[in-house]
Short mmCIF file of C-alpha atoms in Angstrom, two decimals:
data_model
loop_
_atom_site.label_atom_id
_atom_site.label_comp_id
_atom_site.label_asym_id
_atom_site.label_seq_id
_atom_site.Cartn_x
_atom_site.Cartn_y
_atom_site.Cartn_z
CA UNK V 1 122.29 30.46 93.17
CA UNK V 2 119.39 29.59 90.91
CA UNK V 3 118.99 33.19 89.80
CA UNK V 4 122.69 33.33 88.74
CA UNK V 5 122.25 30.10 86.80
CA UNK V 6 119.19 31.48 85.04
CA UNK V 7 121.03 34.65 84.14
CA UNK V 8 123.98 32.71 82.73
CA UNK V 9 121.63 30.41 80.73
CA UNK V 10 119.72 33.54 79.42
CA UNK V 11 123.00 35.15 78.35
CA UNK V 12 124.07 31.88 76.70
CA UNK V 13 120.68 31.68 74.93
CA UNK V 14 120.91 35.23 73.70
CA UNK V 15 124.49 34.71 72.47
CA UNK V 16 123.51 31.49 70.63
CA UNK V 17 120.52 33.36 69.04
CA UNK V 18 122.80 36.15 67.80
CA UNK V 19 125.26 33.62 66.51
CA UNK V 20 122.46 31.76 64.64
CA UNK V 21 121.18 35.03 63.14
CA UNK V 22 124.62 36.02 62.04
CA UNK V 23 125.44 32.72 60.45
CA UNK V 24 122.10 32.46 58.66
CA UNK V 25 122.71 36.01 57.26
CA UNK V 26 126.17 35.01 56.10
CA UNK V 27 124.75 31.88 54.60
CA UNK V 28 122.16 33.87 52.57
CA UNK V 29 124.81 36.32 51.54
CA UNK V 30 127.17 33.57 50.32
CA UNK V 31 124.31 31.83 48.52
CA UNK V 32 123.52 35.07 46.60
CA UNK V 33 127.22 35.41 45.68
CA UNK V 34 127.28 31.82 44.49
CA UNK V 35 124.19 32.39 42.34
CA UNK V 36 125.83 35.46 40.82
CA UNK V 37 129.04 33.62 40.08
CA UNK V 38 127.15 30.74 38.56
CA UNK V 39 125.18 33.18 36.39
CA UNK V 40 128.40 34.86 35.30
CA UNK V 41 130.01 31.52 34.59
CA UNK V 42 127.02 30.56 32.45
CA UNK V 43 127.31 33.83 30.50
CA UNK V 44 131.01 33.34 29.98
CA UNK V 45 130.49 29.79 28.71
CA UNK V 46 127.88 31.12 26.25
CA UNK V 47 130.38 33.78 25.11
CA UNK V 48 133.12 31.19 24.80
CA UNK V 49 130.94 28.97 22.58
CA UNK V 50 129.92 31.85 20.44
CA UNK V 51 133.57 32.93 19.93
CA UNK V 52 134.44 29.33 19.01
CA UNK V 53 131.73 29.42 16.36
CA UNK V 54 133.00 32.73 15.10
CA UNK V 55 136.52 31.46 15.03
CA UNK V 56 135.44 28.37 12.99
CA UNK V 57 133.52 30.65 10.63
CA UNK V 58 136.48 32.96 10.13
CA UNK V 59 138.82 30.10 9.41
CA UNK V 60 136.95 28.44 6.54
CA UNK V 61 139.08 27.69 3.56
CA UNK V 62 136.97 29.98 1.23
CA UNK V 63 137.39 32.93 3.51
CA UNK V 64 141.10 32.35 3.83
CA UNK V 65 141.47 32.15 0.19
CA UNK V 66 139.44 35.27 -0.34
CA UNK V 67 141.58 37.18 2.15
CA UNK V 68 144.75 35.91 0.57
CA UNK V 69 143.55 37.16 -2.86
CA UNK V 70 142.31 40.55 -1.70
CA UNK V 71 144.70 41.62 1.00
CA UNK V 72 147.89 39.78 0.16
CA UNK V 73 147.42 39.82 -3.61
CA UNK V 74 148.12 36.09 -3.84
CA UNK V 75 146.90 33.87 -6.73
CA UNK V 76 146.78 30.26 -7.72
CA UNK V 77 149.75 28.77 -9.42
CA UNK V 78 149.67 27.14 -12.78
CA UNK V 79 152.29 25.16 -14.63
CA UNK V 80 152.19 27.72 -17.48
CA UNK V 81 153.48 30.56 -15.28
CA UNK V 82 156.81 30.30 -13.52
CA UNK V 83 158.35 33.01 -11.46
CA UNK V 84 162.00 33.02 -10.67
CA UNK V 85 163.62 34.96 -7.82
CA UNK V 86 167.17 36.02 -8.13
CA UNK V 87 168.90 36.32 -4.84
CA UNK V 88 171.82 38.60 -5.72
CA UNK V 89 173.96 40.60 -3.31
CA UNK V 90 171.78 43.64 -3.77
CA UNK V 91 168.72 41.71 -2.65
CA UNK V 92 166.71 42.89 -5.70
CA UNK V 93 164.31 40.22 -7.11
CA UNK V 94 164.55 40.18 -10.86
CA UNK V 95 162.44 38.53 -13.49
CA UNK V 96 159.47 38.34 -11.12
CA UNK V 97 156.25 38.41 -12.95
CA UNK V 98 157.72 37.25 -16.26
CA UNK V 99 156.30 34.18 -17.98
CA UNK V 100 158.57 31.49 -19.05
CA UNK V 101 157.48 28.77 -21.50
CA UNK V 102 158.83 25.33 -20.75
#
């Protein structure tokens, strides 16, 4: 009877040891994954902040004005130059680019 009890207790002890080893391994594995995720999160936060700075730098009024002049061929208006657009049935704009003195 005592021998059976000792065998049962030894088996229970071995099972609990295996369970403890397995859970400690899983714990270490999950901790490593958590560290990787936190590192990746930190890198993404740095990238996001860098992109925000780049976005602010790209949207400065001087840069927008420069792009409007170069790519869209826009210019500042003045009271001396007036452009009229005629919306006729043919859709052709006439008198564009002609100066009119008030």
